Coordinates of C-alpha atoms in Angstrom, one line a residue:
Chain A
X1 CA 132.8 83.6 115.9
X2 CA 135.2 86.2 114.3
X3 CA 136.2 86.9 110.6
X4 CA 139.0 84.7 110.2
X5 CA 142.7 86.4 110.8
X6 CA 144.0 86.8 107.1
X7 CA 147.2 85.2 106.6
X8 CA 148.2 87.0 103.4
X9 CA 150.1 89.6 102.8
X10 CA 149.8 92.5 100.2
X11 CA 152.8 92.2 98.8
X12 CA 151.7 87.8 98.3
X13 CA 148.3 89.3 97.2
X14 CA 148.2 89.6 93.2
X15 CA 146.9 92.7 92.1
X16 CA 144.0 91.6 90.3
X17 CA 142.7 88.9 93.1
X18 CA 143.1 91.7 96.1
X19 CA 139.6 93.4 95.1
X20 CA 137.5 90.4 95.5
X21 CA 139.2 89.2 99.0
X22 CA 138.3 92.8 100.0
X23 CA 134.9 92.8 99.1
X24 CA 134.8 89.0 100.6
X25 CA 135.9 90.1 103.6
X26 CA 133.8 93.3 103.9
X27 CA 130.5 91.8 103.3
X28 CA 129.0 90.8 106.6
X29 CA 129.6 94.3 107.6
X30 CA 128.7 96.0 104.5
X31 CA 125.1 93.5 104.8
X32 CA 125.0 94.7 108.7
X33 CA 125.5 98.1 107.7
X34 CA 123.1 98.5 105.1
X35 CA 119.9 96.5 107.2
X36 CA 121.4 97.1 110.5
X37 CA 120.9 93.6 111.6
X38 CA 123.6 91.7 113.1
X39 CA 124.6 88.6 111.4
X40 CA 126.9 87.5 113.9
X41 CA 123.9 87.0 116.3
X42 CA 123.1 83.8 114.2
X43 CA 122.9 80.8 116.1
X44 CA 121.9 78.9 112.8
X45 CA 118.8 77.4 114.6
X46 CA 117.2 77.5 110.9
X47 CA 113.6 78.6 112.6
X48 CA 113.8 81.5 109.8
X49 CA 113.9 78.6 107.2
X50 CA 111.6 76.2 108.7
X51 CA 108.9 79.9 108.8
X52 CA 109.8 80.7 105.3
X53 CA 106.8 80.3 102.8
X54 CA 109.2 80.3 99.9
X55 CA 112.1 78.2 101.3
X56 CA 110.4 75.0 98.8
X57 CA 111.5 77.7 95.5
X58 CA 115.0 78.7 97.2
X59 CA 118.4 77.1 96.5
X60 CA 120.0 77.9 99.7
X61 CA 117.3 78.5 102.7
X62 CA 117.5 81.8 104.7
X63 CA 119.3 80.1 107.3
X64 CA 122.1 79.0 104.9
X65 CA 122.1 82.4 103.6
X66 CA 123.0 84.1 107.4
X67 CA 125.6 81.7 107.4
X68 CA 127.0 82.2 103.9
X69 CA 127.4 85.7 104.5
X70 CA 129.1 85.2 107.7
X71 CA 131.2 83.0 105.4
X72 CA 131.7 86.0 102.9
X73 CA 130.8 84.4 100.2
X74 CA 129.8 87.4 98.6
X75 CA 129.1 86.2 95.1
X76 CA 127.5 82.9 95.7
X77 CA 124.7 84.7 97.8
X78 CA 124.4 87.7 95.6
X79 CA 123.8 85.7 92.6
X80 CA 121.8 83.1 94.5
X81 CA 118.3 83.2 93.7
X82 CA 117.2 82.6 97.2
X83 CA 117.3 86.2 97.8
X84 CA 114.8 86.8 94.7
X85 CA 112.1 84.6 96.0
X86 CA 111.9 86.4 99.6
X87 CA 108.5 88.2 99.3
X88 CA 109.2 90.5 102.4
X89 CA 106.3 88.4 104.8
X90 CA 108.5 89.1 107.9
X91 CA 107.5 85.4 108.6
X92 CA 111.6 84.6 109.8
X93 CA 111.7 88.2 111.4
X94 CA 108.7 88.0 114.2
X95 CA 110.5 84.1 115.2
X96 CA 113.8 85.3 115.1
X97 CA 114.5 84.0 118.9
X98 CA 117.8 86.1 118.4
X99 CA 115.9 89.3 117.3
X100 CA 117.1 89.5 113.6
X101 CA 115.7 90.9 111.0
X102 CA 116.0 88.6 108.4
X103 CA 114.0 90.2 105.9
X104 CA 116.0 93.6 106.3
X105 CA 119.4 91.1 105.8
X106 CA 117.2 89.9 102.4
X107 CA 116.5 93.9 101.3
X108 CA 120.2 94.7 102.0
X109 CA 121.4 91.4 99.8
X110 CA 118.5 92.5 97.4
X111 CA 120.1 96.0 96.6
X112 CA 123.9 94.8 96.8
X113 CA 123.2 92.3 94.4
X114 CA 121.8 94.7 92.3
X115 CA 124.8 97.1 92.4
X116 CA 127.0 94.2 91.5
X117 CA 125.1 93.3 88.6
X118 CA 125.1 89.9 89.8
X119 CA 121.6 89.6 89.1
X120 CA 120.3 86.5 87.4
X121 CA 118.4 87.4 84.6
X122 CA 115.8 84.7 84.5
X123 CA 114.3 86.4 87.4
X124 CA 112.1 88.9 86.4
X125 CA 111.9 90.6 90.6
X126 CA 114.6 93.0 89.5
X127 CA 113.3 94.1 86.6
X128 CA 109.6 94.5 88.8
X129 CA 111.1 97.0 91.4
X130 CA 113.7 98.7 89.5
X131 CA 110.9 99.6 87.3
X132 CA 108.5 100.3 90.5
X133 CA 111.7 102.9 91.3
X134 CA 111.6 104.4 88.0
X135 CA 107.4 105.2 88.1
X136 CA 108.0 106.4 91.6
X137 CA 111.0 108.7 90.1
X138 CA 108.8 110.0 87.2
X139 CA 105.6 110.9 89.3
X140 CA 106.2 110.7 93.0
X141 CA 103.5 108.0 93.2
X142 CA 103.1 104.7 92.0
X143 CA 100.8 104.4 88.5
X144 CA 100.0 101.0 87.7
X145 CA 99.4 101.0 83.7
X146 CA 102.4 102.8 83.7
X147 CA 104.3 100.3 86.3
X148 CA 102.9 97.4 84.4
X149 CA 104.3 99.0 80.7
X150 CA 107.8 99.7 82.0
X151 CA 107.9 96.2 83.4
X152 CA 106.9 94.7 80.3
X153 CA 108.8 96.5 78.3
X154 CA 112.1 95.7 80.4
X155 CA 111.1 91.8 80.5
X156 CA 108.8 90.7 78.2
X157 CA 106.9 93.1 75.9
X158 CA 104.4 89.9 74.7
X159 CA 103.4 90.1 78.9
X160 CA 101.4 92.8 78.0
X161 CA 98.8 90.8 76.1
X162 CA 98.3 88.3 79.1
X163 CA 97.5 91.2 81.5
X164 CA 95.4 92.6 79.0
X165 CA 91.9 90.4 80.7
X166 CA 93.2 92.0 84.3
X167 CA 93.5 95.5 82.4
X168 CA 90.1 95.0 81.2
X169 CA 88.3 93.7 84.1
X170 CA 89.6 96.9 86.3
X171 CA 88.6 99.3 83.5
X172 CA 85.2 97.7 83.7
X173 CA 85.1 97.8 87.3
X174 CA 86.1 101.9 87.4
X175 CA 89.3 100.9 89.5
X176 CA 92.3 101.7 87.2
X177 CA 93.5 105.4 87.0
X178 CA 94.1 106.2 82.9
X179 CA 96.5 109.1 84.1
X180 CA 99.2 109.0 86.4
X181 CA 98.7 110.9 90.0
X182 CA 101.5 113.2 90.7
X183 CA 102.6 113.7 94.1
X184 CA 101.8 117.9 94.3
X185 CA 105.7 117.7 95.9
X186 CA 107.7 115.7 93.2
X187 CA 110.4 118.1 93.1
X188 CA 110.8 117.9 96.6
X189 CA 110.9 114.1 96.3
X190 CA 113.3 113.6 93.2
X191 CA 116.0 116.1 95.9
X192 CA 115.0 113.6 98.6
X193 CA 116.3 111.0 96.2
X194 CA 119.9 112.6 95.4
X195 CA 120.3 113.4 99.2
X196 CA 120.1 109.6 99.9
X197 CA 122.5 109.0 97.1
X198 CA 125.0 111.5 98.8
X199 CA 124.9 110.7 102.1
X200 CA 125.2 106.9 101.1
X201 CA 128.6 107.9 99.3
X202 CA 129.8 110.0 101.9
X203 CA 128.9 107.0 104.8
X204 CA 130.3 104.1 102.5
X205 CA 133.7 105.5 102.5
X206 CA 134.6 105.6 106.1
X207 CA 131.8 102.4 107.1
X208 CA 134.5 100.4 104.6
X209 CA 137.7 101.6 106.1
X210 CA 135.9 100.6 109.8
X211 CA 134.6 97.5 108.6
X212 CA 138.5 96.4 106.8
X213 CA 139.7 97.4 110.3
X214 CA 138.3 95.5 112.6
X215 CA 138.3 92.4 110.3
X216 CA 142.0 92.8 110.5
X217 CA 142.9 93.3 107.0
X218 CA 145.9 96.8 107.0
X219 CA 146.4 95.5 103.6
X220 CA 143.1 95.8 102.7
X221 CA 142.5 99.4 104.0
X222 CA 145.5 100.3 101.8
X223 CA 144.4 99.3 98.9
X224 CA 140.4 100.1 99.7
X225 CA 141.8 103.7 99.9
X226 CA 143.6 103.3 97.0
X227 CA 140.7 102.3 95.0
X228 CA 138.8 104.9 96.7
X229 CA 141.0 107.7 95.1
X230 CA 141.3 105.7 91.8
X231 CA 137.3 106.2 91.6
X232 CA 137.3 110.0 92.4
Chain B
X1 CA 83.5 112.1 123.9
X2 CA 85.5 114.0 121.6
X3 CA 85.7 113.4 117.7
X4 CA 88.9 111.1 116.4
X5 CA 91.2 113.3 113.7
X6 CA 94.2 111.6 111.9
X7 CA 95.6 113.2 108.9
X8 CA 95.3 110.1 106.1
X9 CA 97.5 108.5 104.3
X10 CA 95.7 107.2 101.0
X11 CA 98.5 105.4 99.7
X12 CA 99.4 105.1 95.7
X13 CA 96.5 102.2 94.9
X14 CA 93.8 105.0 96.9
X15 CA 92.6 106.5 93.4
X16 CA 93.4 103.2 91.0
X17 CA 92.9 99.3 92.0
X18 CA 91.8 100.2 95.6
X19 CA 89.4 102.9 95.4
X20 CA 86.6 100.9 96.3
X21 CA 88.6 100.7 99.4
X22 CA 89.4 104.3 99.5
X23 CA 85.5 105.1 98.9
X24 CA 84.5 102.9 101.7
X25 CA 86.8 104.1 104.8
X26 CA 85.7 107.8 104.1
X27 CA 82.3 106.4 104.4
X28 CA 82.6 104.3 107.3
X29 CA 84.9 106.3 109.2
X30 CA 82.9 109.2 108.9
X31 CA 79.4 107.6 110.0
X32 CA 81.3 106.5 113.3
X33 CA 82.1 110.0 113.5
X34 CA 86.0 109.7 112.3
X35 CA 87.7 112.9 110.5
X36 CA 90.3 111.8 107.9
X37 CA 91.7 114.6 106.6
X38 CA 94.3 114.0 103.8
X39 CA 98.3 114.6 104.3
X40 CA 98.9 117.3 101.6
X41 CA 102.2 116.6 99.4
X42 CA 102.4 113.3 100.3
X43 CA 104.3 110.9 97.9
X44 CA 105.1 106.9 97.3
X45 CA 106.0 105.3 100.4
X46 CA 108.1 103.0 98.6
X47 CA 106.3 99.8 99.0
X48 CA 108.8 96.5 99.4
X49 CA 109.7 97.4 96.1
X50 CA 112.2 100.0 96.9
X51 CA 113.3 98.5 100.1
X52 CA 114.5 95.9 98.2
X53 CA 116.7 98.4 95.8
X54 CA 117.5 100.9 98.3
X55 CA 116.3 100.5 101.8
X56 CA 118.1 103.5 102.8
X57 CA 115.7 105.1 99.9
X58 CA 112.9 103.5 101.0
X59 CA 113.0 104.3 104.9
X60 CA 113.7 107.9 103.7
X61 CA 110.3 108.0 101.5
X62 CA 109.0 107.1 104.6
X63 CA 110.4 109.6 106.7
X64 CA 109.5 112.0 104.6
X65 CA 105.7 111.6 104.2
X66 CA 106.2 110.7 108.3
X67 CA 107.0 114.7 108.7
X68 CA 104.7 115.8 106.4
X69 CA 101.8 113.8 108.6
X70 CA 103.6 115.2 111.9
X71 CA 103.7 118.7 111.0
X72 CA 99.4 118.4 111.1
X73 CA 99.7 118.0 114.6
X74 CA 97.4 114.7 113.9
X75 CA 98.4 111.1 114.0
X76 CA 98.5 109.1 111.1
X77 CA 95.8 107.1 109.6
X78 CA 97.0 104.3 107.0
X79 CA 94.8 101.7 105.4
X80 CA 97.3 100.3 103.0
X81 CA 99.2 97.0 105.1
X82 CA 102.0 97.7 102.8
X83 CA 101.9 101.2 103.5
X84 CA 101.5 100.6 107.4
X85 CA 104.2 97.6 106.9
X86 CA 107.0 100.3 105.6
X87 CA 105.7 103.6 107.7
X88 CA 105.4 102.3 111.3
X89 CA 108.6 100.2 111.4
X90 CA 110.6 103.2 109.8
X91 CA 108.9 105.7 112.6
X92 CA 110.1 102.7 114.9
X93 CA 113.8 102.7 113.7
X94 CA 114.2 106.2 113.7
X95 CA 113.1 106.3 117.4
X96 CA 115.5 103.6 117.9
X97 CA 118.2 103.0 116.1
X98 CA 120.7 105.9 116.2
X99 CA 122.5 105.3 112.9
X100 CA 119.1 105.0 111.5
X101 CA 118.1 108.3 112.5
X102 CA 121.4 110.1 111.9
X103 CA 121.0 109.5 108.0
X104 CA 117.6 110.3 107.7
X105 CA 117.9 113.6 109.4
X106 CA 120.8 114.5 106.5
X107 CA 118.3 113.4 104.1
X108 CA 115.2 115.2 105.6
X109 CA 117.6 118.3 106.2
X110 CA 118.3 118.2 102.7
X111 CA 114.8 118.7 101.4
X112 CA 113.9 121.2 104.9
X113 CA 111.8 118.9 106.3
X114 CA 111.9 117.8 110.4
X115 CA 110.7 114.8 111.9
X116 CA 110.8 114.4 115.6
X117 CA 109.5 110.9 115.9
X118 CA 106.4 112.3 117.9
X119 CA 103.7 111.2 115.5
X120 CA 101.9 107.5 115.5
X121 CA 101.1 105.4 112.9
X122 CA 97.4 103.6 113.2
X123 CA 96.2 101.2 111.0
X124 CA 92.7 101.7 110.1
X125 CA 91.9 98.5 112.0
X126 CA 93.1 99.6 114.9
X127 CA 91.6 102.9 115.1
X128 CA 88.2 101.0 114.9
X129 CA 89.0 98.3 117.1
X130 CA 91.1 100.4 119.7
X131 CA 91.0 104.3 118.9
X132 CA 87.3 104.4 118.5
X133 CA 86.4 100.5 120.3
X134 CA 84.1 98.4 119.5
X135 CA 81.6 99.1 121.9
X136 CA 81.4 102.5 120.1
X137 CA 81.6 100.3 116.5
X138 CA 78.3 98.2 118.2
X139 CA 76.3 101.4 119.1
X140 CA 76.3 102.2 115.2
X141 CA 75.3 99.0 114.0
X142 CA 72.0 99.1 112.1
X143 CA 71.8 96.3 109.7
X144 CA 73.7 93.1 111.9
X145 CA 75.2 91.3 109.4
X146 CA 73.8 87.8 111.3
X147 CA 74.1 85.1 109.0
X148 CA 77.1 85.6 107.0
X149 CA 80.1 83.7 107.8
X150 CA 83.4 85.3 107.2
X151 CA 86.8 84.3 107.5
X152 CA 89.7 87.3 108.2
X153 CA 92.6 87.3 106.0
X154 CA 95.3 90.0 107.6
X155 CA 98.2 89.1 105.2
X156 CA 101.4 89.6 106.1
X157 CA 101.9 93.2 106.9
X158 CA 99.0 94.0 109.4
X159 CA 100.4 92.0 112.3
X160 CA 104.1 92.0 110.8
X161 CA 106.6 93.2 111.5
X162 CA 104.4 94.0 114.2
X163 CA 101.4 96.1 115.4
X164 CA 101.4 97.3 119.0
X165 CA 97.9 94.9 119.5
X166 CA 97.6 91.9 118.0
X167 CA 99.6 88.5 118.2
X168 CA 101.6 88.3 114.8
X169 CA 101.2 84.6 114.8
X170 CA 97.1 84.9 115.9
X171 CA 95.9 88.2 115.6
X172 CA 92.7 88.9 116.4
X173 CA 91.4 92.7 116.1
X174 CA 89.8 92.2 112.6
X175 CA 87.8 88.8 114.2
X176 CA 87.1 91.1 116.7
X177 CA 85.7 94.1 114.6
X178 CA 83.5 91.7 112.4
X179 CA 82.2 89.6 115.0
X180 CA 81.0 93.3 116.6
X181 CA 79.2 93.0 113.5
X182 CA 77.3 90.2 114.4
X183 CA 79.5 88.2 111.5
X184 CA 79.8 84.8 112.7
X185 CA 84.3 84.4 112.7
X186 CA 85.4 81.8 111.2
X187 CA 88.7 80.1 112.6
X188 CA 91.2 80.5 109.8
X189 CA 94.9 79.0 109.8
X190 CA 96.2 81.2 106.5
X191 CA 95.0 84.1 108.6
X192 CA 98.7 85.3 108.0
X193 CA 99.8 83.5 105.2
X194 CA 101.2 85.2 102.3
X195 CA 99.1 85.7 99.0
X196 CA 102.6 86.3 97.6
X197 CA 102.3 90.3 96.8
X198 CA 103.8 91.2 93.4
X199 CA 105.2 88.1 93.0
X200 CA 101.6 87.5 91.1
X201 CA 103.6 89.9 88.5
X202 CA 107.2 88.3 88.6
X203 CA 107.0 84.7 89.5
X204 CA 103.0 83.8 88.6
X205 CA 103.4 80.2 89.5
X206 CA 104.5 80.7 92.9
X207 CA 101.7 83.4 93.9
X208 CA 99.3 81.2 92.2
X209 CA 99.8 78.8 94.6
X210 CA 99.5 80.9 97.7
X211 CA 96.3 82.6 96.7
X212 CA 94.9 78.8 95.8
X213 CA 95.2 78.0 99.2
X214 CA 94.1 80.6 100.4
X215 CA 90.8 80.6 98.8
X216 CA 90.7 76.8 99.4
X217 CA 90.8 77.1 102.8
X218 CA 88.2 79.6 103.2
X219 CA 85.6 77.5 100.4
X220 CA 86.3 74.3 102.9
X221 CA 86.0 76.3 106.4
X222 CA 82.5 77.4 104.7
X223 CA 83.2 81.1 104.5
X224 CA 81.0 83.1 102.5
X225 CA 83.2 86.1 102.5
X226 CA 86.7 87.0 103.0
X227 CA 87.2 90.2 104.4
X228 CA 91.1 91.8 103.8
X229 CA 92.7 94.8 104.6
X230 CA 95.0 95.3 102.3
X231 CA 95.0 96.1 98.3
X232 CA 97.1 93.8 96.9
X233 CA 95.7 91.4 99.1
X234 CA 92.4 92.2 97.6
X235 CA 93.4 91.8 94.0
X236 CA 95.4 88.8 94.4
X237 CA 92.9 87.2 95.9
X238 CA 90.0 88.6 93.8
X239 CA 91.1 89.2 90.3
X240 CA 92.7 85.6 89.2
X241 CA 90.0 83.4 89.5
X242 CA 89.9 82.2 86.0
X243 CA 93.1 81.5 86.1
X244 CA 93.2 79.5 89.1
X245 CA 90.7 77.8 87.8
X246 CA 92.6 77.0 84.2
X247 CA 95.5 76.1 86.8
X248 CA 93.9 74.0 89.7
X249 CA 90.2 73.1 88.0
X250 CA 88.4 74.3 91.3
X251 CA 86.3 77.8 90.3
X252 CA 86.2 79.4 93.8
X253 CA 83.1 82.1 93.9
X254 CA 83.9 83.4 97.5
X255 CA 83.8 87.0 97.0
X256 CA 86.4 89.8 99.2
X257 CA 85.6 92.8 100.5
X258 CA 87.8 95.3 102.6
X259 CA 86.8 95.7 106.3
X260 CA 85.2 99.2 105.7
X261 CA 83.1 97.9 103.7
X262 CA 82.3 95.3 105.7
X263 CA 81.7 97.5 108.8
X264 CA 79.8 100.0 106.5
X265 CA 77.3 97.2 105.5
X266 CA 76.6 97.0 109.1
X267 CA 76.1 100.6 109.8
X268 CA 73.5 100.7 107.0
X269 CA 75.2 102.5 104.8
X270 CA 74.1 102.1 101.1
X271 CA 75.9 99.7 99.2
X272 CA 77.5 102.2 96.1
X273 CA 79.2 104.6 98.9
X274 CA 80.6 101.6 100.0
X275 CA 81.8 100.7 96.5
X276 CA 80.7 97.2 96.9
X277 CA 80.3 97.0 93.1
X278 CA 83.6 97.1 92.0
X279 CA 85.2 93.4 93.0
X280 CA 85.8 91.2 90.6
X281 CA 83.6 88.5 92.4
X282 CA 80.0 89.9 93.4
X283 CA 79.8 89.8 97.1
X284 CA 75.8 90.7 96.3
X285 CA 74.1 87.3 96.7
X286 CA 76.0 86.6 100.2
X287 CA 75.2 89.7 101.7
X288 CA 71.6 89.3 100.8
X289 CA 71.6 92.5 98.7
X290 CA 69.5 93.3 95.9

């Protein structure tokens, strides 16, 4: 099954609606790029679904998902909140009769969704590991108390107070750390974290212009580059 | 027989929620004669969390502390399942997938560090149950811990993605280990089942659920102990009793320890280096102590 051949032409395109089609027509490979999974190895059997412990809380099931992005329908499954209630169990990845990752397809979906904004703010799983990200930014480990206030803070500040018995009991118990533990290389780490950030923008570039190719969309290389410059 | 050295990976919980757990595997690992000596600099491994933000930031995290644990000249000792879950499949990407390894080497070049994919990752499960064996695990048994019936909860992320031993629908090394023990195994289906990880902290309801069953299963198999390997595990499954019971009316007293302690128990090791205090559920009465 390919990408469908666009029949549109850039000149029949209108300016404003060209974007999205590009980005619809990008996403399986930007989601195979990112988890290096291949979606197109799908053959929908739905055994990721039928393993999935969350599938009950999900409004389209991991199978649906595969096939959505095939689809690109880029901002029905980033906004979905099926991707949310994937807790990483590898359940659909070790029954995968085709080999797939599907839990590195939910990651890469997690993080696009997040750079889209498309996030659905009832969900308070973004809010958990962006502010997991930020800790782990600030000490080069993970500090609970301090994971727990950020998360609050972003969400709900009253959650504080319900976590207060849990706070207690681990005080009690000698098993909470009052100060953070820094990693003795945190410099080190926070350069680790730019270099990811640069050679992400150097790949995306060039894995975009590939991807546009080979889903046969000269238009849509044109005007990816354009945009590309437009950004600089 | 010579002695087993790993440089250790403590993991972010090692001095906070988990250091009962910490406490216990440098006790146990050193009675059975096991050297774990700490991998200096090490940072975050990035837990699902940042997977699920960056994965190319959170395989790199990886890398990193990957070629800190190489450049010891020791393999790598992890007792964290998330930790393992995020180290080991990264080491195994790198190895194998070419793209994979082409960006991390840019990232690793960036901060002058080399990996070279030599290294392996061992769960501390697996360096008892394979590394060491279990006939070596028997010969150190003092106390035999006959009597107590025990049900093994691996979670998700000891035998997933996957471990080079065990079955990741059945696995079997931590029945194994405890029934060494002279712990009498109880067959248990949510062996694998999730407890829901830090979904207890973003969608309560859901992880509420998983850990009820969990613990319901083990109450009606008869278990008097569940033994994890795995920190969030632990506290998920320890820590939210009351409010399972507010949510479900069933009060479950079955208490969890980690497999180190567990094994330690068994080695007659005494009962505060093995942190046995510090659960939220007293595992005293069950293991006859006191």
């Amino acid at each position: 099954m390919a990408v469908a051949e666009s029949t549109l032409t850039e000149r029949e395109i209108p300016r404003e609606v060209l974007p999205e089609e590009i980005r619809n027509r990008f996403f399986p490979a930007e989601v195979e790029d990112i988890s290096g999974q291949s979606v197109w190895a799908c053959m929908q059997c739905g055994t990721c679904s039928g393993s999935c412990q969350f599938a009950q809380e999900m409004d389209h099931t991991p199978r649906r998902i595969m096939e959505m992005v095939r689809t690109g329908l880029r901002e029905q499954v980033l906004a979905s909140r099926a991707i949310w209630y994937c807790a990483s169990c590898y359940s659909c990845t070790v029954r995968c009769p085709r080999g797939i990752q599907v839990t590195r397809v939910m990651m890469a979906l997690k993080s696009l969704a997040l750079r889209a904004g498309h996030v659905n703010p009832r969900d308070d799983a973004p809010a958990f590991y962006e502010s997991f990200l930020r800790v782990l930014r600030l000490f080069g480990r993970v500090h609970e108390p301090t994971l727990v206030a950020a998360y609050a803070l972003r969400t709900r500040p009253t959650r504080v107070l319900g976590m207060m018995p849990m706070a207690l009991g681990l005080v009690r118990r000698g098993r909470m750390a009052p100060l953070p533990d820094r990693a003795p290389g945190l410099a080190e780490v926070r350069r680790l974290m730019e270099a990811v950030e640069k050679v992400r923008g150097s790949e995306s570039a060039g894995a975009r212009e590939v991807a546009l190719r080979s889903a046969g969309c000269p238009q849509a290389v044109r005007a990816a580059r354009r945009e590309e410059v437009a950004l600089r | 027989m010579s002695r087993l050295r790993y440089a250790f990976y403590p993991g972010c919980t090692a001095h906070a929620s988990a250091r009962d757990y910490t406490r216990s595997t440098y006790a146990t690992f050193r009675a059975l004669g096991i050297e774990l000596e700490e991998v200096p600099g090490w940072s975050c491994c990035g837990s699902t969390a940042v997977s699920n933000v960056d994965p190319l930031l959170g395989m790199a995290l990886c890398a990193r502390n990957l070629a800190l644990a190489e450049s010891t000249g020791l393999d790598l000792a992890v007792t964290c399942n998330a930790c393992y879950a995020n180290l080991a499949p990264t080491l195994e990407a790198y190895r194998e997938e070419r793209r994979v390894r082409d960006r991390l080497q840019r990232v690793l070049d960036a901060v002058d560090r080399h990996l070279e994919g030599e290294v392996e990752v061992r769960h501390g499960v697996h360096i008892l149950t394979r590394d060491l064996g279990l006939d070596r695990v028997e010969e150190g048994v003092r106390r035999p811990l006959d009597g107590v019936k025990a049900v093994p909860y691996y979670g998700c992320l000891l035998s997933r993605p996957r471990n080079p031993y065990d079955d990741p629908e059945n696995p079997t090394s931590l029945d194994e280990l405890l029934a060494t023990l002279g712990v009498e195994v109880l067959p248990f289906e949510r062996k694998t089942k999730c407890c829901g990880g830090s979904f207890m902290n973003t969608k309560e309801e859901v992880a509420l659920r998983l850990t009820f069953e969990i613990l319901e299963e083990a109450r009606e198999r008869g278990a008097h102990l569940i033994v994890c390997a795995c920190p969030l595990c632990q506290l998920n499954l320890d820590a939210y009793r009351a409010k399972l019971r507010a949510r479900y009316g069933t009060y479950h007293d079955t208490p969890v320890l980690y497999f180190t302690q567990v094994v330690g128990l068994a080695l007659g090791l005494d009962r505060r280096d093995l942190a046995i205090g510090q659960s939220f559920v007293p595992a005293d009465r069950v293991l006859g102590l006191r």
